[in-house]
mmCIF file of C-alpha atoms and ligand atoms in Angstrom:
data_model
loop_
_atom_site.group_PDB
_atom_site.id
_atom_site.type_symbol
_atom_site.label_atom_id
_atom_site.label_comp_id
_atom_site.label_asym_id
_atom_site.label_seq_id
_atom_site.Cartn_x
_atom_site.Cartn_y
_atom_site.Cartn_z
ATOM 1 C CA MET A 1 -10.101 36.824 -2.135
ATOM 2 C CA ASN A 2 -10.226 39.468 -4.803
ATOM 3 C CA ASP A 3 -7.333 41.832 -4.068
ATOM 4 C CA ASN A 4 -9.073 44.839 -5.613
ATOM 5 C CA ILE A 5 -12.070 44.723 -3.317
ATOM 6 C CA LYS A 6 -12.037 47.159 -0.435
ATOM 7 C CA THR A 7 -14.229 46.688 2.673
ATOM 8 C CA ALA A 8 -15.011 48.856 5.685
ATOM 9 C CA MET A 9 -15.421 46.747 8.773
ATOM 10 C CA VAL A 10 -17.342 47.721 11.877
ATOM 11 C CA GLY A 11 -16.524 45.552 14.799
ATOM 12 C CA THR A 12 -15.879 45.136 18.530
ATOM 13 C CA PRO A 13 -12.277 45.573 19.769
ATOM 14 C CA CYS A 14 -11.592 41.843 19.628
ATOM 15 C CA GLN A 15 -12.925 41.592 16.093
ATOM 16 C CA ILE A 16 -10.754 44.547 15.026
ATOM 17 C CA LEU A 17 -7.776 42.818 16.592
ATOM 18 C CA ALA A 18 -8.554 39.631 14.580
ATOM 19 C CA ALA A 19 -8.943 41.670 11.359
ATOM 20 C CA THR A 20 -5.540 43.288 12.146
ATOM 21 C CA LYS A 21 -3.862 39.860 12.607
ATOM 22 C CA ILE A 22 -5.566 38.445 9.489
ATOM 23 C CA ASN A 23 -4.002 41.151 7.348
ATOM 24 C CA LYS A 24 -0.650 41.393 9.146
ATOM 25 C CA TYR A 25 -0.084 37.674 8.691
ATOM 26 C CA SER A 26 -1.724 37.589 5.231
ATOM 27 C CA GLU A 27 0.969 35.241 3.844
ATOM 28 C CA LYS A 28 -0.175 32.604 6.370
ATOM 29 C CA THR A 29 -3.996 33.541 6.571
ATOM 30 C CA GLY A 30 -4.774 34.576 3.001
ATOM 31 C CA GLY A 31 -5.476 38.102 4.183
ATOM 32 C CA SER A 32 -8.842 39.916 3.799
ATOM 33 C CA SER A 33 -10.441 42.800 1.894
ATOM 34 C CA ILE A 34 -10.676 44.892 5.087
ATOM 35 C CA ASP A 35 -9.185 48.231 4.310
ATOM 36 C CA ILE A 36 -10.853 50.467 6.861
ATOM 37 C CA LYS A 37 -11.426 49.441 10.466
ATOM 38 C CA ILE A 38 -14.201 51.102 12.511
ATOM 39 C CA GLY A 39 -14.045 49.856 16.105
ATOM 40 C CA LEU A 40 -16.769 50.149 18.723
ATOM 41 C CA PHE A 41 -16.475 50.854 22.400
ATOM 42 C CA CYS A 42 -17.173 47.584 24.210
ATOM 43 C CA MET A 43 -17.447 46.778 27.846
ATOM 44 C CA GLU A 44 -18.750 43.214 27.578
ATOM 45 C CA ASN A 45 -20.947 41.104 25.327
ATOM 46 C CA PHE A 46 -23.664 38.487 25.594
ATOM 47 C CA SER A 47 -24.397 35.079 24.342
ATOM 48 C CA TYR A 48 -27.537 34.990 22.172
ATOM 49 C CA THR A 49 -28.497 31.530 23.461
ATOM 50 C CA TYR A 50 -28.171 32.445 27.137
ATOM 51 C CA LEU A 51 -29.626 35.950 26.617
ATOM 52 C CA LYS A 52 -32.753 34.348 25.149
ATOM 53 C CA LYS A 53 -32.893 31.873 28.051
ATOM 54 C CA PHE A 54 -32.558 34.705 30.618
ATOM 55 C CA LEU A 55 -35.410 36.646 28.927
ATOM 56 C CA THR A 56 -37.654 33.534 28.784
ATOM 57 C CA GLU A 57 -37.135 33.064 32.584
ATOM 58 C CA LYS A 58 -38.337 36.576 33.017
ATOM 59 C CA ASP A 59 -41.480 35.838 30.850
ATOM 60 C CA ILE A 60 -40.041 38.059 28.038
ATOM 61 C CA ASN A 61 -40.386 36.727 24.464
ATOM 62 C CA ILE A 62 -37.359 37.801 22.504
ATOM 63 C CA ASN A 63 -39.675 38.412 19.492
ATOM 64 C CA GLU A 64 -41.293 41.208 21.522
ATOM 65 C CA VAL A 65 -37.956 43.086 22.142
ATOM 66 C CA GLU A 66 -37.559 46.383 20.416
ATOM 67 C CA GLY A 67 -34.002 47.041 21.497
ATOM 68 C CA PHE A 68 -31.266 46.590 24.116
ATOM 69 C CA ARG A 69 -29.256 49.321 25.834
ATOM 70 C CA ILE A 70 -26.457 49.494 28.377
ATOM 71 C CA GLU A 71 -26.754 52.675 30.356
ATOM 72 C CA GLU A 72 -25.904 53.842 33.889
ATOM 73 C CA ASN A 73 -24.613 50.435 34.872
ATOM 74 C CA LYS A 74 -27.955 48.846 33.861
ATOM 75 C CA PHE A 75 -28.941 46.403 31.087
ATOM 76 C CA LYS A 76 -32.209 47.743 29.606
ATOM 77 C CA VAL A 77 -34.631 45.827 27.403
ATOM 78 C CA LEU A 78 -37.069 47.924 25.593
ATOM 79 C CA LEU A 79 -40.205 46.038 24.512
ATOM 80 C CA LYS A 80 -42.329 46.703 21.402
ATOM 81 C CA ASN A 81 -45.229 47.798 23.667
ATOM 82 C CA ASN A 82 -42.947 50.542 25.023
ATOM 83 C CA ASP A 83 -42.462 48.757 28.434
ATOM 84 C CA MET A 84 -38.830 48.809 29.649
ATOM 85 C CA PHE A 85 -37.363 45.849 31.564
ATOM 86 C CA THR A 86 -34.242 46.915 33.497
ATOM 87 C CA VAL A 87 -31.669 44.843 35.559
ATOM 88 C CA PRO A 88 -28.394 45.931 37.070
ATOM 89 C CA LEU A 89 -25.391 44.964 34.915
ATOM 90 C CA SER A 90 -24.196 42.809 37.860
ATOM 91 C CA GLU A 91 -27.153 40.470 37.184
ATOM 92 C CA THR A 92 -26.144 39.745 33.568
ATOM 93 C CA ASP A 93 -23.586 37.161 34.509
ATOM 94 C CA SER A 94 -25.733 34.223 33.303
ATOM 95 C CA PHE A 95 -25.608 35.488 29.735
ATOM 96 C CA LYS A 96 -22.390 37.451 29.694
ATOM 97 C CA ARG A 97 -19.552 35.912 27.697
ATOM 98 C CA LYS A 98 -16.875 34.698 30.104
ATOM 99 C CA ASN A 99 -14.116 35.676 27.682
ATOM 100 C CA CYS A 100 -15.061 39.305 28.180
ATOM 101 C CA ASP A 101 -13.739 39.017 31.699
ATOM 102 C CA ILE A 102 -10.131 39.040 30.387
ATOM 103 C CA CYS A 103 -10.546 41.762 27.705
ATOM 104 C CA LEU A 104 -8.397 44.891 28.240
ATOM 105 C CA ASP A 105 -9.492 46.907 25.238
ATOM 106 C CA TYR A 106 -12.565 49.217 25.747
ATOM 107 C CA THR A 107 -12.114 51.689 22.878
ATOM 108 C CA SER A 108 -10.929 49.472 19.958
ATOM 109 C CA ASP A 109 -7.375 50.853 20.212
ATOM 110 C CA ILE A 110 -6.159 49.612 16.834
ATOM 111 C CA SER A 111 -8.956 50.802 14.587
ATOM 112 C CA ASP A 112 -8.753 53.662 12.174
ATOM 113 C CA ILE A 113 -11.719 55.284 13.947
ATOM 114 C CA SER A 114 -13.299 54.202 17.268
ATOM 115 C CA ILE A 115 -16.936 55.127 17.940
ATOM 116 C CA GLY A 116 -19.192 54.922 21.145
ATOM 117 C CA SER A 117 -21.761 57.015 22.782
ATOM 118 C CA LEU A 118 -19.926 57.453 26.121
ATOM 119 C CA GLY A 119 -18.512 60.941 26.775
ATOM 120 C CA SER A 120 -20.685 62.909 24.352
ATOM 121 C CA PRO A 121 -24.055 64.577 24.969
ATOM 122 C CA LYS A 122 -27.287 62.712 24.091
ATOM 123 C CA GLY A 123 -27.749 62.563 20.304
ATOM 124 C CA TRP A 124 -23.991 62.829 19.702
ATOM 125 C CA SER A 125 -21.418 60.042 19.190
ATOM 126 C CA THR A 126 -17.914 60.062 20.527
ATOM 127 C CA VAL A 127 -15.300 59.572 17.835
ATOM 128 C CA ILE A 128 -11.657 58.744 18.415
ATOM 129 C CA ILE A 129 -9.551 59.293 15.439
ATOM 130 C CA ARG A 130 -6.450 57.067 15.464
ATOM 131 C CA THR A 131 -4.859 57.030 12.071
ATOM 132 C CA GLU A 132 -4.154 59.447 9.180
ATOM 133 C CA LYS A 133 -6.646 57.496 7.166
ATOM 134 C CA GLY A 134 -9.293 57.836 9.880
ATOM 135 C CA LYS A 135 -8.574 61.648 10.124
ATOM 136 C CA GLU A 136 -9.038 62.083 6.371
ATOM 137 C CA ILE A 137 -12.320 60.193 6.387
ATOM 138 C CA ILE A 138 -13.750 62.299 9.240
ATOM 139 C CA GLU A 139 -12.557 65.689 7.797
ATOM 140 C CA ASN A 140 -13.839 64.928 4.320
ATOM 141 C CA ALA A 141 -17.212 63.512 5.475
ATOM 142 C CA GLU A 142 -17.693 66.582 7.623
ATOM 143 C CA ASN A 143 -16.812 68.893 4.690
ATOM 144 C CA GLU A 144 -19.259 66.984 2.516
ATOM 145 C CA GLY A 145 -22.093 67.598 5.119
ATOM 146 C CA TYR A 146 -22.523 64.073 6.378
ATOM 147 C CA PHE A 147 -22.194 65.188 10.008
ATOM 148 C CA GLU A 148 -21.138 68.022 12.247
ATOM 149 C CA THR A 149 -18.374 67.713 14.829
ATOM 150 C CA LYS A 150 -17.352 69.578 17.986
ATOM 151 C CA GLU A 151 -14.645 69.194 20.532
ATOM 152 C CA ILE A 152 -15.310 66.731 23.266
ATOM 153 C CA SER A 153 -15.594 68.248 26.689
ATOM 154 C CA ASP A 154 -12.852 67.577 29.332
ATOM 155 C CA LYS A 155 -15.491 66.002 31.374
ATOM 156 C CA GLY A 156 -16.511 63.605 28.555
ATOM 157 C CA LYS A 157 -12.939 62.629 27.876
ATOM 158 C CA LYS A 158 -12.359 61.953 31.518
ATOM 159 C CA ILE A 159 -15.485 59.728 31.746
ATOM 160 C CA ILE A 160 -14.254 57.593 28.835
ATOM 161 C CA GLU A 161 -10.729 57.317 30.451
ATOM 162 C CA LYS A 162 -12.325 56.403 33.727
ATOM 163 C CA ILE A 163 -14.526 53.577 32.251
ATOM 164 C CA ALA A 164 -11.676 52.258 30.139
ATOM 165 C CA SER A 165 -9.364 52.148 33.220
ATOM 166 C CA LYS A 166 -12.087 50.478 35.256
ATOM 167 C CA LYS A 167 -12.414 47.736 32.665
ATOM 168 C CA ILE A 168 -8.655 47.339 32.445
ATOM 169 C CA GLU A 169 -8.133 47.159 36.180
ATOM 170 C CA LYS A 170 -11.003 44.809 36.800
ATOM 171 C CA ASN A 171 -10.012 42.489 33.992
ATOM 172 C CA LEU A 172 -6.226 42.537 34.923
ATOM 173 C CA GLU A 173 -7.444 41.293 38.318
ATOM 174 C CA ASN A 174 -9.521 38.567 36.584
ATOM 175 C CA ILE A 175 -6.452 37.635 34.444
ATOM 176 C CA ASN A 176 -4.385 37.285 37.584
ATOM 177 C CA VAL A 177 -6.965 35.103 39.264
ATOM 178 C CA ARG A 178 -7.335 32.967 36.169
ATOM 179 C CA GLU A 179 -3.612 32.486 35.702
ATOM 180 C CA LYS A 180 -3.216 31.204 39.220
ATOM 181 C CA VAL A 181 -5.498 28.192 38.469
ATOM 182 C CA SER A 182 -5.157 27.888 34.726
ATOM 183 C CA ARG A 183 -2.949 28.482 31.793
ATOM 184 C CA PRO A 184 -1.559 31.872 30.819
ATOM 185 C CA VAL A 185 -3.757 34.352 28.993
ATOM 186 C CA LEU A 186 -1.588 34.363 25.937
ATOM 187 C CA TYR A 187 -2.662 37.610 24.215
ATOM 188 C CA THR A 188 -1.496 39.694 27.165
ATOM 189 C CA ARG A 189 2.086 38.461 26.655
ATOM 190 C CA ASN A 190 3.440 40.967 24.072
ATOM 191 C CA ILE A 191 6.296 39.141 22.372
ATOM 192 C CA SER A 192 8.446 39.953 19.300
ATOM 193 C CA ASP A 193 7.558 39.194 15.702
ATOM 194 C CA GLU A 194 10.244 36.523 15.624
ATOM 195 C CA GLU A 195 8.816 34.760 18.707
ATOM 196 C CA ILE A 196 5.323 34.898 17.105
ATOM 197 C CA GLU A 197 6.688 33.274 14.040
ATOM 198 C CA ASP A 198 8.552 30.662 15.920
ATOM 199 C CA ILE A 199 5.524 29.665 18.049
ATOM 200 C CA SER A 200 2.739 30.081 15.540
ATOM 201 C CA SER A 201 4.472 28.241 12.727
ATOM 202 C CA LYS A 202 4.257 25.065 14.922
ATOM 203 C CA CYS A 203 0.651 25.411 15.963
ATOM 204 C CA GLN A 204 -2.589 24.226 14.371
ATOM 205 C CA PHE A 205 -6.271 24.013 15.450
ATOM 206 C CA ASP A 206 -5.621 21.603 18.318
ATOM 207 C CA ASN A 207 -3.315 24.205 19.832
ATOM 208 C CA LEU A 208 -5.962 26.829 19.363
ATOM 209 C CA GLU A 209 -8.406 24.606 21.165
ATOM 210 C CA SER A 210 -6.023 23.924 24.125
ATOM 211 C CA ASP A 211 -4.584 27.494 24.256
ATOM 212 C CA VAL A 212 -7.652 29.506 23.758
ATOM 213 C CA ILE A 213 -10.963 27.688 23.310
ATOM 214 C CA SER A 214 -10.896 25.301 26.262
ATOM 215 C CA GLU A 215 -9.378 28.110 28.401
ATOM 216 C CA GLY A 216 -12.664 30.202 27.983
ATOM 217 C CA ALA A 217 -10.670 32.886 26.059
ATOM 218 C CA CYS A 218 -12.379 32.521 22.646
ATOM 219 C CA VAL A 219 -14.277 35.717 21.646
ATOM 220 C CA LEU A 220 -16.203 33.886 18.940
ATOM 221 C CA CYS A 221 -14.962 36.381 16.325
ATOM 222 C CA GLY A 222 -14.951 33.655 13.628
ATOM 223 C CA ALA A 223 -11.476 34.448 12.288
ATOM 224 C CA CYS A 224 -10.336 30.795 12.533
ATOM 225 C CA GLU A 225 -13.376 29.717 10.480
ATOM 226 C CA TYR A 226 -12.787 32.516 7.910
ATOM 227 C CA VAL A 227 -9.070 31.764 7.334
ATOM 228 C CA CYS A 228 -9.318 27.934 7.221
ATOM 229 C CA PRO A 229 -8.275 27.119 3.629
ATOM 230 C CA ILE A 230 -10.045 23.725 3.659
ATOM 231 C CA ASP A 231 -13.218 24.839 5.548
ATOM 232 C CA ILE A 232 -13.040 22.406 8.397
ATOM 233 C CA VAL A 233 -13.857 24.914 11.151
ATOM 234 C CA GLU A 234 -17.421 25.672 12.079
ATOM 235 C CA ILE A 235 -18.458 28.148 14.625
ATOM 236 C CA ASP A 236 -21.804 28.429 16.432
ATOM 237 C CA ASP A 237 -23.047 30.528 19.290
ATOM 238 C CA ARG A 238 -20.828 28.605 21.737
ATOM 239 C CA LYS A 239 -17.442 27.711 20.266
ATOM 240 C CA PRO A 240 -15.433 26.930 17.061
ATOM 241 C CA GLN A 241 -15.089 23.226 16.215
ATOM 242 C CA LYS A 242 -12.959 21.300 13.739
ATOM 243 C CA PHE A 243 -14.523 18.603 11.510
ATOM 244 C CA GLY A 244 -11.656 16.838 9.782
ATOM 245 C CA GLU A 245 -7.895 16.709 9.573
ATOM 246 C CA CYS A 246 -5.748 19.909 9.282
ATOM 247 C CA LYS A 247 -3.864 20.624 6.126
ATOM 248 C CA GLU A 248 -0.135 19.842 6.572
ATOM 249 C CA ASP A 249 1.906 23.051 7.141
ATOM 250 C CA CYS A 250 -1.163 25.238 7.646
ATOM 251 C CA HIS A 251 -1.168 27.395 10.797
ATOM 252 C CA ALA A 252 -3.631 30.049 9.570
ATOM 253 C CA CYS A 253 -6.116 29.887 12.455
ATOM 254 C CA TYR A 254 -3.435 30.232 15.122
ATOM 255 C CA TYR A 255 -1.920 33.265 13.411
ATOM 256 C CA ALA A 256 -5.363 34.948 12.968
ATOM 257 C CA CYS A 257 -6.790 34.383 16.487
ATOM 258 C CA PRO A 258 -6.988 37.542 18.577
ATOM 259 C CA ARG A 259 -6.424 35.457 21.704
ATOM 260 C CA THR A 260 -3.212 33.737 20.778
ATOM 261 C CA PHE A 261 0.102 35.626 21.265
ATOM 262 C CA LEU A 262 0.204 39.226 20.119
ATOM 263 C CA SER A 263 3.238 40.956 18.735
ATOM 264 C CA LYS A 264 4.553 44.100 20.479
ATOM 265 C CA ASN A 265 3.948 45.759 17.044
ATOM 266 C CA VAL A 266 0.228 45.040 17.168
ATOM 267 C CA LEU A 267 -0.945 46.030 20.600
ATOM 268 C CA GLY A 268 2.201 46.461 22.544
ATOM 269 C CA TYR A 269 1.722 49.329 24.937
ATOM 270 C CA ASN A 270 0.890 49.552 28.622
ATOM 271 C CA PHE A 271 -2.908 49.485 28.930
ATOM 272 C CA LYS A 272 -2.861 51.009 32.421
ATOM 273 C CA ALA A 273 -0.763 53.975 31.245
ATOM 274 C CA LYS A 274 -2.815 54.500 28.079
ATOM 275 C CA PRO A 275 -6.367 53.359 28.735
ATOM 276 C CA LEU A 276 -7.544 54.796 25.335
ATOM 277 C CA GLY A 277 -4.558 53.659 23.350
ATOM 278 C CA GLU A 278 -2.852 55.910 20.832
ATOM 279 C CA TYR A 279 -4.911 58.535 19.069
ATOM 280 C CA ILE A 280 -4.833 61.798 17.062
ATOM 281 C CA ASP A 281 -8.012 63.412 18.403
ATOM 282 C CA ILE A 282 -11.254 62.659 20.240
ATOM 283 C CA ILE A 283 -14.350 64.615 19.049
ATOM 284 C CA SER A 284 -18.165 64.520 19.293
ATOM 285 C CA VAL A 285 -20.094 63.830 16.071
ATOM 286 C CA ARG A 286 -23.773 64.376 15.137
ATOM 287 C CA SER A 287 -25.235 63.151 11.999
ATOM 288 C CA ASN A 288 -26.884 65.635 9.674
ATOM 289 C CA LYS A 289 -28.766 63.013 7.722
ATOM 290 C CA ILE A 290 -29.865 60.413 10.287
ATOM 291 C CA LYS A 291 -31.667 61.343 13.453
ATOM 292 C CA GLY A 292 -31.980 60.172 16.982
ATOM 293 C CA GLN A 293 -29.677 57.248 17.702
ATOM 294 C CA ASP A 294 -26.201 56.683 19.054
ATOM 295 C CA GLY A 295 -25.263 54.622 15.932
ATOM 296 C CA ALA A 296 -25.555 57.586 13.720
ATOM 297 C CA ALA A 297 -21.869 58.253 13.463
ATOM 298 C CA VAL A 298 -21.097 54.676 12.319
ATOM 299 C CA THR A 299 -24.016 54.693 9.855
ATOM 300 C CA SER A 300 -23.086 58.156 8.538
ATOM 301 C CA ILE A 301 -19.431 57.142 7.938
ATOM 302 C CA LEU A 302 -20.455 53.959 6.199
ATOM 303 C CA ILE A 303 -22.833 55.857 3.971
ATOM 304 C CA TYR A 304 -20.152 58.469 3.159
ATOM 305 C CA LEU A 305 -17.631 55.598 2.239
ATOM 306 C CA LEU A 306 -20.131 53.955 -0.085
ATOM 307 C CA GLU A 307 -21.470 57.046 -1.641
ATOM 308 C CA LYS A 308 -17.967 58.444 -2.383
ATOM 309 C CA ASN A 309 -16.830 54.958 -3.724
ATOM 310 C CA LEU A 310 -14.019 54.835 -1.166
ATOM 311 C CA VAL A 311 -14.869 51.203 -0.481
ATOM 312 C CA ASP A 312 -16.710 48.559 -2.466
ATOM 313 C CA ASN A 313 -18.742 47.248 0.439
ATOM 314 C CA VAL A 314 -19.187 47.576 4.219
ATOM 315 C CA SER A 315 -19.800 44.898 6.799
ATOM 316 C CA ILE A 316 -22.957 45.367 8.669
ATOM 317 C CA VAL A 317 -24.786 43.433 11.413
ATOM 318 C CA GLY A 318 -28.425 42.718 10.810
ATOM 319 C CA GLU A 319 -31.023 40.453 12.321
ATOM 320 C CA ASP A 320 -31.497 36.950 11.114
ATOM 321 C CA GLU A 321 -34.649 37.039 8.827
ATOM 322 C CA GLU A 322 -36.287 34.240 10.872
ATOM 323 C CA ILE A 323 -34.870 34.497 14.371
ATOM 324 C CA SER A 324 -35.360 37.764 16.264
ATOM 325 C CA TRP A 325 -32.276 39.391 17.546
ATOM 326 C CA LYS A 326 -29.937 36.690 16.390
ATOM 327 C CA PRO A 327 -27.268 38.727 14.662
ATOM 328 C CA VAL A 328 -25.983 37.883 11.206
ATOM 329 C CA SER A 329 -23.093 39.711 9.513
ATOM 330 C CA ARG A 330 -23.196 40.466 5.868
ATOM 331 C CA LEU A 331 -21.595 42.698 3.307
ATOM 332 C CA THR A 332 -23.544 45.271 1.463
ATOM 333 C CA ASN A 333 -23.011 48.194 -0.898
ATOM 334 C CA ASP A 334 -26.715 49.277 -0.493
ATOM 335 C CA VAL A 335 -27.061 52.526 1.529
ATOM 336 C CA GLU A 336 -30.713 51.706 2.355
ATOM 337 C CA GLU A 337 -29.526 48.479 3.937
ATOM 338 C CA VAL A 338 -26.870 50.279 5.967
ATOM 339 C CA LYS A 339 -29.586 52.665 7.284
ATOM 340 C CA LYS A 340 -31.800 49.716 8.194
ATOM 341 C CA ALA A 341 -29.050 47.977 10.098
ATOM 342 C CA ALA A 342 -28.254 51.149 12.157
ATOM 343 C CA GLY A 343 -28.357 50.977 15.906
ATOM 344 C CA THR A 344 -27.022 49.150 18.898
ATOM 345 C CA LYS A 345 -27.272 45.610 17.303
ATOM 346 C CA TYR A 346 -23.695 46.379 16.207
ATOM 347 C CA SER A 347 -22.582 45.689 19.790
ATOM 348 C CA THR A 348 -25.207 43.291 21.096
ATOM 349 C CA VAL A 349 -23.455 40.039 20.183
ATOM 350 C CA PRO A 350 -20.154 39.343 18.559
ATOM 351 C CA ILE A 351 -20.265 38.254 14.900
ATOM 352 C CA GLY A 352 -17.979 36.610 12.587
ATOM 353 C CA PHE A 353 -16.015 37.237 9.420
ATOM 354 C CA LYS A 354 -18.302 35.037 7.427
ATOM 355 C CA ALA A 355 -19.512 37.910 5.433
ATOM 356 C CA LEU A 356 -16.091 38.340 3.762
ATOM 357 C CA GLU A 357 -16.029 34.872 2.440
HETATM 358 S S1 SF4 B 401 -13.834 40.222 24.260
HETATM 359 FE FE1 SF4 B 401 -15.894 40.911 24.853
HETATM 360 S S2 SF4 B 401 -15.503 42.908 25.838
HETATM 361 FE FE2 SF4 B 401 -13.721 42.482 24.665
HETATM 362 S S3 SF4 B 401 -14.115 43.410 22.766
HETATM 363 FE FE3 SF4 B 401 -14.772 41.328 22.514
HETATM 364 S S4 SF4 B 401 -16.920 41.310 22.996
HETATM 365 FE FE4 SF4 B 401 -16.049 43.279 23.723
HETATM 366 S S1 SF4 B 402 -6.345 23.583 8.208
HETATM 367 FE FE1 SF4 B 402 -6.200 23.317 10.551
HETATM 368 S S2 SF4 B 402 -4.556 24.715 11.062
HETATM 369 FE FE2 SF4 B 402 -5.177 25.301 9.039
HETATM 370 S S3 SF4 B 402 -6.738 26.943 9.384
HETATM 371 FE FE3 SF4 B 402 -7.837 24.982 9.138
HETATM 372 S S4 SF4 B 402 -8.139 24.269 11.193
HETATM 373 FE FE4 SF4 B 402 -6.478 25.776 11.308
HETATM 374 S S1 SF4 B 403 -10.639 30.552 18.512
HETATM 375 FE FE1 SF4 B 403 -11.482 31.295 16.562
HETATM 376 S S2 SF4 B 403 -13.368 32.346 17.114
HETATM 377 FE FE2 SF4 B 403 -12.253 31.956 19.073
HETATM 378 S S3 SF4 B 403 -11.181 33.939 19.264
HETATM 379 FE FE3 SF4 B 403 -9.790 32.529 18.143
HETATM 380 S S4 SF4 B 403 -10.133 32.990 16.064
HETATM 381 FE FE4 SF4 B 403 -11.892 33.844 17.183
#
């Protein structure tokens, strides 16, 4: 890794958590170039393979899909011929990732800035400012005319709190049920930095497999693949696998994984008491440069960061050039490419850290 490169990362809450762990334990993991973390609101996520299978069973060719939306408790598929296929969210179980059932973070609580559409009027994004760095970015980008902001309404804020609390309560129940028949969901056990060191410094990929992957807790973030110094981890749409023997004294993947133990200093508060985590302010943002989509706040911030040379590159999610809707992550410093990647693909399917390699 080149220490001078700075990257702005956009990711789901679990990916942001992985990025935080990679950098916090950089002596063990090798660190990353991620300097600014932009987290997305995330209720749940879907497997590309099973989503495609589900659509095929409904006689929908994934190549004919224009976009996906989750709105009003429904999963909506907009087709290129402008038809809309809609199913209740409760019917998405066949392609929903099971690991999302035990996720307690709705609003990317440890990012610099969290962004979603919930809580703001149509055409506006909700932005939660969490750190001084995030605050400076938002204030300066607004002053430079990248977007306008306004206070979020009380009603809007309450809706986000309600949905976040709903996710937390439902998934705490799921964790309870899971732990009665299976092993503990490790990341919910906030322990001290010393305990983390004590446990993680004895663990390698086989422990990751037994503690996380075979327990259905893997979020497919790709952090284990990214940090492996000898490249023996490969990750596909289903799970990470190891091809070869681990390096002696390496524990990088166990330290980096967002579903192994978490230190109290990373995400150590009571989710139920603070469903939106710690934050400085919550506002609504509307882009002045890009029109008509919820992703405009993310896109505008990335463009601002690139145009003002505040980062060297940004991580974006685009479509695979040959396979429709199969997401691929890449780094870019090209503003036009950022504009092209705008939209809800950011949250359709989890991606990895491959782009940083
Ligand atoms: S585990 Fe699932 S619900 Fe949680 S942040 Fe990741 S993709 Fe979203
Ligand atoms: S060498 Fe083994 S323990 Fe180290 S990161 Fe790779 S898979 Fe994990
Ligand atoms: S096992 Fe690997 S891909 Fe799965 S959550 Fe942990 S780091 Fe991410």
